[in-house]
Amino acid sequence: MARRFCSKCGAALEFSVQKFCTGCGAPIPDTAPAVAPGNPTSGPATGTGIPVWGFVLAGILILGVAAILLLPYFAQVTGAGDRTSLPQSQTGTPLPGVTPISTIGTAVTAVATENVPSATTPAPTSLPSTTPSTPVPTTTRMPPPTPTTAVSTAEPTAEPTSVITLAVTQVPPQPPSSSLTSSTPGAPYIDPAALEGRVHELINVQRGQNGLSSLSYDPFLADIARGHSWDMVTRNFFEHINPDGLLARDRGLAAGYPCIRVVKGGSYNGISENLYQGNRYDSYYSNAGGIITSYNWSSVDDIAERAVTGWMNSPGHRQNILTTRYQLEGIGVSFSSDNKIYITENFC
């Protein structure tokens, strides 16, 4: 209920049934004015009985509620616009389906944006290598009589290189370990690898003395040479042509090693070959009955020097050793049970 005031002095009436003003004593009519005269701060009452400050307070409350409701929307819009400009050291909200990558202290060399996994695809734990894992092929040497197939390791270092045409090369039968020891009591052991290496060294000495470059050693070419030496032991012949009618060139083609050279516009095909047959000893002693009683066994150096000297004293073999276009060499040694030594030298 609105308060009543004295119409004469404007004093507020304390009771609704008050008949006289306590301030001035003037009589109070049954209906007194609800607004104090000359009091601008109180203002007229609204038609609903709610003062103006009530509407102002309600408006402020409405604006506050609206701001609270709209604040997440404005934050989302503002955050989306700023996400791309965050420095690397800050952490943003990850997108769906994308695994965040920490770049602090890690150098990221490349990012494939087209390979970002989808929400249904788990992120890979490791990146695949771009370099194919290329296994190092090896040449397997197995004893006869069964030829062994092996992937060639002979990647010639000289230029131009020979061409190996078969994906899986056919290695000729190699001498078994049982053939390395002489059947003669007291005969010293000869390391075939040491003998092959010494012959190769002496060949390059001869080329150097004649102003030519050294030959590079080709292990696969040596396998082909060693296979022919062992074939001469097992089938008891000493020729460039084997009992099957095949030459060194044919043996190279069969193994997938054609040896192709193009020099000054000319094409040269096929392996060239030198052969040597000697003994484990350089002399022996016998009794009156012709029975051998002792041997003067040869060392690795002795055997290698006899072989290379013999080749250099033969025009055809010397020409092979001093041919300019050859860049690769392989030496193959085999031993027979009667102390003979077979050495095959292949050129490419």
mmCIF file with all atom_site columns, C-alpha atoms in Angstrom, residues 137-154 164 166-176 196 218-231 250-257 271 331-332 346:
data_model
loop_
_atom_site.group_PDB
_atom_site.id
_atom_site.type_symbol
_atom_site.label_atom_id
_atom_site.label_alt_id
_atom_site.label_comp_id
_atom_site.label_asym_id
_atom_site.label_entity_id
_atom_site.label_seq_id
_atom_site.pdbx_PDB_ins_code
_atom_site.Cartn_x
_atom_site.Cartn_y
_atom_site.Cartn_z
_atom_site.occupancy
_atom_site.B_iso_or_equiv
_atom_site.pdbx_formal_charge
_atom_site.auth_seq_id
_atom_site.auth_comp_id
_atom_site.auth_asym_id
_atom_site.auth_atom_id
_atom_site.pdbx_PDB_model_num
ATOM 1  C CA . PRO A 1 137 ? 73.368 -60.453 -51.404 1.00 0.00 ? 137 PRO A CA 1
ATOM 2  C CA . THR A 1 138 ? 76.045 -63.114 -50.874 1.00 0.00 ? 138 THR A CA 1
ATOM 3  C CA . THR A 1 139 ? 77.653 -65.713 -53.096 1.00 0.00 ? 139 THR A CA 1
ATOM 4  C CA . THR A 1 140 ? 77.288 -69.165 -51.541 1.00 0.00 ? 140 THR A CA 1
ATOM 5  C CA . ARG A 1 141 ? 79.990 -71.672 -52.302 1.00 0.00 ? 141 ARG A CA 1
ATOM 6  C CA . MET A 1 142 ? 78.868 -75.253 -51.946 1.00 0.00 ? 142 MET A CA 1
ATOM 7  C CA . PRO A 1 143 ? 80.708 -78.479 -52.683 1.00 0.00 ? 143 PRO A CA 1
ATOM 8  C CA . PRO A 1 144 ? 79.887 -80.473 -55.814 1.00 0.00 ? 144 PRO A CA 1
ATOM 9  C CA . PRO A 1 145 ? 78.317 -82.419 -57.401 1.00 0.00 ? 145 PRO A CA 1
ATOM 10 C CA . THR A 1 146 ? 75.196 -80.244 -57.086 1.00 0.00 ? 146 THR A CA 1
ATOM 11 C CA . PRO A 1 147 ? 75.565 -76.653 -58.433 1.00 0.00 ? 147 PRO A CA 1
ATOM 12 C CA . THR A 1 148 ? 74.420 -74.014 -56.008 1.00 0.00 ? 148 THR A CA 1
ATOM 13 C CA . THR A 1 149 ? 72.317 -71.006 -56.982 1.00 0.00 ? 149 THR A CA 1
ATOM 14 C CA . ALA A 1 150 ? 73.241 -67.792 -55.242 1.00 0.00 ? 150 ALA A CA 1
ATOM 15 C CA . VAL A 1 151 ? 72.557 -64.097 -55.542 1.00 0.00 ? 151 VAL A CA 1
ATOM 16 C CA . SER A 1 152 ? 75.629 -62.338 -56.847 1.00 0.00 ? 152 SER A CA 1
ATOM 17 C CA . THR A 1 153 ? 77.538 -59.930 -54.652 1.00 0.00 ? 153 THR A CA 1
ATOM 18 C CA . ALA A 1 154 ? 79.941 -58.997 -57.425 1.00 0.00 ? 154 ALA A CA 1
ATOM 19 C CA . ILE A 1 164 ? 74.991 -59.556 -64.533 1.00 0.00 ? 164 ILE A CA 1
ATOM 20 C CA . LEU A 1 166 ? 70.305 -63.161 -64.125 1.00 0.00 ? 166 LEU A CA 1
ATOM 21 C CA . ALA A 1 167 ? 68.406 -62.228 -60.977 1.00 0.00 ? 167 ALA A CA 1
ATOM 22 C CA . VAL A 1 168 ? 69.677 -65.491 -59.434 1.00 0.00 ? 168 VAL A CA 1
ATOM 23 C CA . THR A 1 169 ? 73.098 -66.411 -60.777 1.00 0.00 ? 169 THR A CA 1
ATOM 24 C CA . GLN A 1 170 ? 74.289 -69.977 -61.307 1.00 0.00 ? 170 GLN A CA 1
ATOM 25 C CA . VAL A 1 171 ? 77.490 -70.532 -59.344 1.00 0.00 ? 171 VAL A CA 1
ATOM 26 C CA . PRO A 1 172 ? 79.541 -73.461 -60.732 1.00 0.00 ? 172 PRO A CA 1
ATOM 27 C CA . PRO A 1 173 ? 80.408 -76.311 -58.344 1.00 0.00 ? 173 PRO A CA 1
ATOM 28 C CA . GLN A 1 174 ? 83.200 -75.218 -56.016 1.00 0.00 ? 174 GLN A CA 1
ATOM 29 C CA . PRO A 1 175 ? 86.045 -77.370 -54.604 1.00 0.00 ? 175 PRO A CA 1
ATOM 30 C CA . PRO A 1 176 ? 85.086 -79.153 -51.372 1.00 0.00 ? 176 PRO A CA 1
ATOM 31 C CA . GLU A 1 196 ? 94.555 -66.721 -55.283 1.00 0.00 ? 196 GLU A CA 1
ATOM 32 C CA . ASP A 1 218 ? 85.745 -59.632 -58.620 1.00 0.00 ? 218 ASP A CA 1
ATOM 33 C CA . PRO A 1 219 ? 84.651 -62.429 -56.212 1.00 0.00 ? 219 PRO A CA 1
ATOM 34 C CA . PHE A 1 220 ? 81.920 -63.701 -58.537 1.00 0.00 ? 220 PHE A CA 1
ATOM 35 C CA . LEU A 1 221 ? 84.322 -63.836 -61.471 1.00 0.00 ? 221 LEU A CA 1
ATOM 36 C CA . ALA A 1 222 ? 86.614 -65.843 -59.160 1.00 0.00 ? 222 ALA A CA 1
ATOM 37 C CA . ASP A 1 223 ? 83.756 -68.276 -58.479 1.00 0.00 ? 223 ASP A CA 1
ATOM 38 C CA . ILE A 1 224 ? 83.453 -68.924 -62.219 1.00 0.00 ? 224 ILE A CA 1
ATOM 39 C CA . ALA A 1 225 ? 87.238 -69.429 -62.496 1.00 0.00 ? 225 ALA A CA 1
ATOM 40 C CA . ARG A 1 226 ? 87.335 -71.714 -59.454 1.00 0.00 ? 226 ARG A CA 1
ATOM 41 C CA . GLY A 1 227 ? 84.490 -73.765 -60.878 1.00 0.00 ? 227 GLY A CA 1
ATOM 42 C CA . HIS A 1 228 ? 86.472 -74.409 -64.077 1.00 0.00 ? 228 HIS A CA 1
ATOM 43 C CA . SER A 1 229 ? 89.585 -75.367 -62.087 1.00 0.00 ? 229 SER A CA 1
ATOM 44 C CA . TRP A 1 230 ? 87.570 -77.878 -60.075 1.00 0.00 ? 230 TRP A CA 1
ATOM 45 C CA . ASP A 1 231 ? 85.944 -79.212 -63.248 1.00 0.00 ? 231 ASP A CA 1
ATOM 46 C CA . ASP A 1 250 ? 79.909 -69.781 -72.479 1.00 0.00 ? 250 ASP A CA 1
ATOM 47 C CA . ARG A 1 251 ? 80.562 -70.426 -68.809 1.00 0.00 ? 251 ARG A CA 1
ATOM 48 C CA . GLY A 1 252 ? 80.117 -66.732 -68.073 1.00 0.00 ? 252 GLY A CA 1
ATOM 49 C CA . LEU A 1 253 ? 76.820 -66.597 -69.967 1.00 0.00 ? 253 LEU A CA 1
ATOM 50 C CA . ALA A 1 254 ? 75.573 -69.701 -68.169 1.00 0.00 ? 254 ALA A CA 1
ATOM 51 C CA . ALA A 1 255 ? 76.321 -68.029 -64.846 1.00 0.00 ? 255 ALA A CA 1
ATOM 52 C CA . GLY A 1 256 ? 74.589 -64.796 -65.884 1.00 0.00 ? 256 GLY A CA 1
ATOM 53 C CA . TYR A 1 257 ? 77.877 -62.906 -66.262 1.00 0.00 ? 257 TYR A CA 1
ATOM 54 C CA . ILE A 1 271 ? 85.239 -63.591 -70.354 1.00 0.00 ? 271 ILE A CA 1
ATOM 55 C CA . ILE A 1 331 ? 91.455 -66.179 -59.722 1.00 0.00 ? 331 ILE A CA 1
ATOM 56 C CA . GLY A 1 332 ? 90.262 -69.740 -58.981 1.00 0.00 ? 332 GLY A CA 1
ATOM 57 C CA . ASN A 1 346 ? 89.423 -64.889 -65.730 1.00 0.00 ? 346 ASN A CA 1
#
